[in-house]
Coordinates of C-alpha atoms in Angstrom, one line a residue:
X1 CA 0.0 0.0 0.0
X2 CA 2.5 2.5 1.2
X3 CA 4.1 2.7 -2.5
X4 CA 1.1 3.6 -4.1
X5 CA 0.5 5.7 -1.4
X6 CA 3.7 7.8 -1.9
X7 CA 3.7 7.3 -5.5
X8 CA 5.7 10.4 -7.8
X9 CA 4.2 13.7 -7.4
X10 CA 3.7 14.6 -3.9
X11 CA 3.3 18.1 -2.4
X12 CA 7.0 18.8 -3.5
X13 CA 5.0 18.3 -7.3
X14 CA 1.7 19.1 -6.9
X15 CA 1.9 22.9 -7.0
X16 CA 0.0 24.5 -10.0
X17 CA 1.7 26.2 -12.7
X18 CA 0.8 29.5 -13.0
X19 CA 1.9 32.8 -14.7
X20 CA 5.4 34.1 -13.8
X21 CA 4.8 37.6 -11.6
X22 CA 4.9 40.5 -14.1
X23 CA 4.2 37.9 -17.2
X24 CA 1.7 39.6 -20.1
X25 CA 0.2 36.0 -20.7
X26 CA -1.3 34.8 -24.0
X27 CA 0.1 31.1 -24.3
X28 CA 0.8 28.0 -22.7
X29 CA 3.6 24.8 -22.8
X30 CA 4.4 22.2 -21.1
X31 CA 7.6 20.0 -21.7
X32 CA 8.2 16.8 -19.3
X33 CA 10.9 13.8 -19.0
X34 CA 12.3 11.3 -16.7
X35 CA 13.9 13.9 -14.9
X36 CA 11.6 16.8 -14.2
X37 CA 8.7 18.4 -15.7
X38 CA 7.8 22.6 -15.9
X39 CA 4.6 24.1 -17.5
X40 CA 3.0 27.6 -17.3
X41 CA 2.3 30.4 -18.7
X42 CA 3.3 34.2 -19.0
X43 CA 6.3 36.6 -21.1
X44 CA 9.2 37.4 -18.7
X45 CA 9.0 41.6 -19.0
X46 CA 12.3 42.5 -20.8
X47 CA 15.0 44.1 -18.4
X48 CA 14.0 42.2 -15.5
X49 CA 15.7 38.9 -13.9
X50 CA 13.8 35.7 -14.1
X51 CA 12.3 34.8 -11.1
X52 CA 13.0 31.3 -9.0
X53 CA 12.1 28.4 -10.4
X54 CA 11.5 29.6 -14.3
X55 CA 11.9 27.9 -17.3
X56 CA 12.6 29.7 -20.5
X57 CA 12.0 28.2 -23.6
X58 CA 12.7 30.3 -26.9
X59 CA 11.9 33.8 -26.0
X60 CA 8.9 32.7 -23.1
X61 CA 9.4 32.5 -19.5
X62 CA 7.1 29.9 -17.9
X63 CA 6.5 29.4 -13.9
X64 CA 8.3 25.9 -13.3
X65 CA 6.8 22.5 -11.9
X66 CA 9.7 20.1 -11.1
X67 CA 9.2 16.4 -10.9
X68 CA 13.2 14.7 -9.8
X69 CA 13.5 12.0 -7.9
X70 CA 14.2 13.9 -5.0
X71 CA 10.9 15.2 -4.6
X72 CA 8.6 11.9 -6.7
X73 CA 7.9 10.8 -3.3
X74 CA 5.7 11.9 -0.5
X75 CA 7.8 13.0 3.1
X76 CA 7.5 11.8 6.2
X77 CA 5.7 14.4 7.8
X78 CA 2.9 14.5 4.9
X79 CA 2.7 10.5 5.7
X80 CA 2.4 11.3 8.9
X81 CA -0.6 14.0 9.5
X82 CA -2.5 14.0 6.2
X83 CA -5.9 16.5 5.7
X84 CA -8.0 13.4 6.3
X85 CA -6.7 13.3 10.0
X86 CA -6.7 17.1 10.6
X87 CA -10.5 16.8 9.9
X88 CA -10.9 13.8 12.7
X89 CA -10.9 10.9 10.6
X90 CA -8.4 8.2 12.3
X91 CA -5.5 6.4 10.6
X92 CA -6.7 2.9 10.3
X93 CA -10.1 4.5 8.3
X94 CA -8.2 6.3 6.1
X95 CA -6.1 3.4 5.1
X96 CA -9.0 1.4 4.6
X97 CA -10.7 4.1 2.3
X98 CA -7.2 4.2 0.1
X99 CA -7.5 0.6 -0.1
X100 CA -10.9 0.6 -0.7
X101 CA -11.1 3.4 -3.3
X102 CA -7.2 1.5 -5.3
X103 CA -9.3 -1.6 -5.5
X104 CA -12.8 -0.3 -7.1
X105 CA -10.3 1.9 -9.5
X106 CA -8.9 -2.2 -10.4
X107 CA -11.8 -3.9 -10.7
X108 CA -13.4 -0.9 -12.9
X109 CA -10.8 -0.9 -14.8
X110 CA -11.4 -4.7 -15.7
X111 CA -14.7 -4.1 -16.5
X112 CA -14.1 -1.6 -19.0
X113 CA -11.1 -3.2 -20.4
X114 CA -8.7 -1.0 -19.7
X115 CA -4.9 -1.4 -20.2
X116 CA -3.1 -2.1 -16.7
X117 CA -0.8 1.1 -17.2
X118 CA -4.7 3.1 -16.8
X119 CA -5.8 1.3 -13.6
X120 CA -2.4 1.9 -11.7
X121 CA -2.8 5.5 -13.2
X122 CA -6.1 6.3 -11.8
X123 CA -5.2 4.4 -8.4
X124 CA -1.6 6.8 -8.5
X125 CA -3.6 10.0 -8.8
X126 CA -6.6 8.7 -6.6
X127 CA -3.7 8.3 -3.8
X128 CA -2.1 11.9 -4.8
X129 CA -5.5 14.1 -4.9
X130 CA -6.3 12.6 -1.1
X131 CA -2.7 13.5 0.3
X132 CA -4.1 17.3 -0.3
X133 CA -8.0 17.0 0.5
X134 CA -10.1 14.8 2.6
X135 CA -11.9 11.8 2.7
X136 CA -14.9 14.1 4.9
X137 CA -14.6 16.8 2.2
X138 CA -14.8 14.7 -0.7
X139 CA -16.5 11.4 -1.7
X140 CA -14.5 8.8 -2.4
X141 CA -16.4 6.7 -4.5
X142 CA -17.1 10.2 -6.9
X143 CA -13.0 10.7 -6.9
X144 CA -12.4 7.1 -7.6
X145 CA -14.7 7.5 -11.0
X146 CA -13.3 10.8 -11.9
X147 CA -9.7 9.2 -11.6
X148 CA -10.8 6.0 -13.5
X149 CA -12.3 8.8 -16.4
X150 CA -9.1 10.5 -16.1
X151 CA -6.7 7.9 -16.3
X152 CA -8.1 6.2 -19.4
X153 CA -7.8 9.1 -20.8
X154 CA -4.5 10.0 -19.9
X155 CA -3.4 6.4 -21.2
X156 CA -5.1 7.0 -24.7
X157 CA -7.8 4.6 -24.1
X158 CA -10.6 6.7 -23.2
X159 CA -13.6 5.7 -22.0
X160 CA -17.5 7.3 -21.8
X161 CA -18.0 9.0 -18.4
X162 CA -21.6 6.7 -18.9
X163 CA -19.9 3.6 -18.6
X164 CA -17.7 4.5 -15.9
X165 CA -20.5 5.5 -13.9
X166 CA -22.6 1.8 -15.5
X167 CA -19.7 0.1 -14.4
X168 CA -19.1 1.8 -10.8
X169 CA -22.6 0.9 -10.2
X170 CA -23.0 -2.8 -11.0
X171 CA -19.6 -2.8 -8.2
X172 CA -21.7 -1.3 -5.8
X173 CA -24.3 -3.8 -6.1
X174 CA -21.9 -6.4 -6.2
X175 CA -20.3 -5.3 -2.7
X176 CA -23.8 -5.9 -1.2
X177 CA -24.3 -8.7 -2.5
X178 CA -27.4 -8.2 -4.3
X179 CA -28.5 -8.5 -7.6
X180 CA -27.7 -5.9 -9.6
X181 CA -30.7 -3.6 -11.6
X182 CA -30.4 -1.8 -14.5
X183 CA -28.9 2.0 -13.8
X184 CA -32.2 4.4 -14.7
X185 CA -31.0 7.9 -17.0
X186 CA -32.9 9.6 -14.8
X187 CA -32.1 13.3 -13.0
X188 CA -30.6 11.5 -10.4
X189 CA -28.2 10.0 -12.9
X190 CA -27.7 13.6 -14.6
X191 CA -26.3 15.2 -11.3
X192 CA -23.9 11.9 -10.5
X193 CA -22.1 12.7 -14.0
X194 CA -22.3 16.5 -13.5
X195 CA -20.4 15.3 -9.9
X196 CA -17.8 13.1 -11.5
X197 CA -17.4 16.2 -13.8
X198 CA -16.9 18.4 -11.0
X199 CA -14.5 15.7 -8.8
X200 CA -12.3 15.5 -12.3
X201 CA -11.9 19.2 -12.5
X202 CA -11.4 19.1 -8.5
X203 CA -8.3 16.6 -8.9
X204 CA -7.0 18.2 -12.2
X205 CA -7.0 21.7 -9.7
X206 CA -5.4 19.7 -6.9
X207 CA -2.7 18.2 -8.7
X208 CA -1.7 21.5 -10.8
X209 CA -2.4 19.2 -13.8
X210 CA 0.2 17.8 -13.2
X211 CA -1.0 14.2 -14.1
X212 CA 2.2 12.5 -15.0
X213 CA 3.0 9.2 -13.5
X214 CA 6.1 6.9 -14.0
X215 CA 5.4 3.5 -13.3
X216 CA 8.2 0.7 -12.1
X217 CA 6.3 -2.0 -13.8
X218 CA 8.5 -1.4 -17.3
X219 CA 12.1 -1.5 -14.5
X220 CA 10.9 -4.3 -12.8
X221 CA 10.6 -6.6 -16.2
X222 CA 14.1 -4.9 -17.6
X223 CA 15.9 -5.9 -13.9
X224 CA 13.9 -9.9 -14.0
X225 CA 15.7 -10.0 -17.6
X226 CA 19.0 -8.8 -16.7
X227 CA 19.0 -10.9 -13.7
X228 CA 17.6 -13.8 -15.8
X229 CA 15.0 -14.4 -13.6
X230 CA 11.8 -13.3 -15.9
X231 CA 11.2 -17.2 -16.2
X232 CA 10.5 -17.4 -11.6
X233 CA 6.9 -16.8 -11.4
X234 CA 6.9 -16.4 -7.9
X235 CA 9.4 -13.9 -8.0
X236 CA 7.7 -11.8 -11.1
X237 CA 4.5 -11.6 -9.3
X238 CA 5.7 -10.8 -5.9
X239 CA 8.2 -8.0 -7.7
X240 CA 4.6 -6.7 -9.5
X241 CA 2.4 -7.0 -6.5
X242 CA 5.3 -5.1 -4.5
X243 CA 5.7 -2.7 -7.2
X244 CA 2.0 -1.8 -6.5
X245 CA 2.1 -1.6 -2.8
X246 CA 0.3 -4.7 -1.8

């Protein structure tokens, strides 16, 4: 659990890019590797110097948002006190919310056939947008559709927000162990989708847009080969289950 939980992008990433102080606006970039990320927005004023943390590129100065590997995991202290607990909501239910929330993101996924690179997205950013707000403050179940929407998207294999929400509901019947019904397009389903509409644009805020994950799943299979061990089972699926935070 605790490396999806402190999966790339914690506070140290999360901070929004925004227009460089004195910036005449106009455009936007964004330019991203496996060593650190900047986007924003804004003209550096001529004469002056750039400010901390900017990034020119040709004749633009953009506000910076740096992803290294110093920062791609979350510190102690946010581990430790998260906005979940400051609003009275103790350890052990959180954890079983995360948990709860990773594995309806998976099983969703299955259902809607979506790559494996899409489900550990959405359970990646579903772990990052609830290390800034809280379980009280925010539904989980809502979040966990918005990051399932967002992910597949984000890993070019979009799906309809309909069947998200089709799909979310047969699981919820499923967890109570009844038989599931038919989902009615009623008004009732009209605000739901306006709600995973707003919880999308609420994590999009959250994380800065910064919705870039880099998953070990691709190093774990290079190391089993290099190691000539891709052939030991066990070992592959405890490496991939451990990779995962299980």
């Amino acid at each position: 659990m605790a490396a999806i939980m402190a999966a790339a992008g914690g506070p140290a990433g999360l901070a929004a890019a925004g227009p460089v102080p004195g910036g005449s606006g106009g455009s936007s970039a964004s330019s991203s590797s496996s060593s650190g990320a900047a986007a924003g927005l804004a003209l550096g004023p001529p004469g002056l110097p750039p400010p901390p943390g900017a990034v020119r590129i040709g004749d633009r100065l953009y506000s910076g948002v740096l992803i290294t590997l110093e920062n791609c995991l979350l510190p102690a202290e946010a581990l430790r006190f998260t906005p979940s607990m400051g609003s009275g909501l103790d350890a052990e239910t959180e954890a079983q919310l995360r948990i709860t929330g990773c594995e309806l993101i998976q099983s969703a996924g299955i259902l809607l056939r979506l790559p494996q690179v899409a489900m550990a997205t959405g359970q990646v950013l579903f772990q990052r947008f609830f290390y800034t707000k809280s379980f009280v403050k925010h539904s989980m179940e809502h979040v966990s559709m918005a990051c399932v929407h967002l992910a597949s998207k984000i890993e070019e294999a979009p799906r309809r927000i309909r069947d998200v929400i089709n799909v979310f509901h047969r699981l919820r019947f499923l967890r109570e162990k009844k038989k599931p019904v038919p989902l009615i397009l009623d008004q009732e389903y009209v605000n739901l989708k306006n709600q995973i509409i707003k919880a999308e644009r609420t994590v999009l805020k959250e994380l800065g847009f910064c919705v870039h994950v880099k998953h070990p799943h691709k190093i774990i299979v290079m190391y089993l080969q290099v190691l000539e061990c891709e052939r030991n089972q066990h070992l592959v699926q405890t490496s991939w289950v451990a990779s995962e935070g299980k």
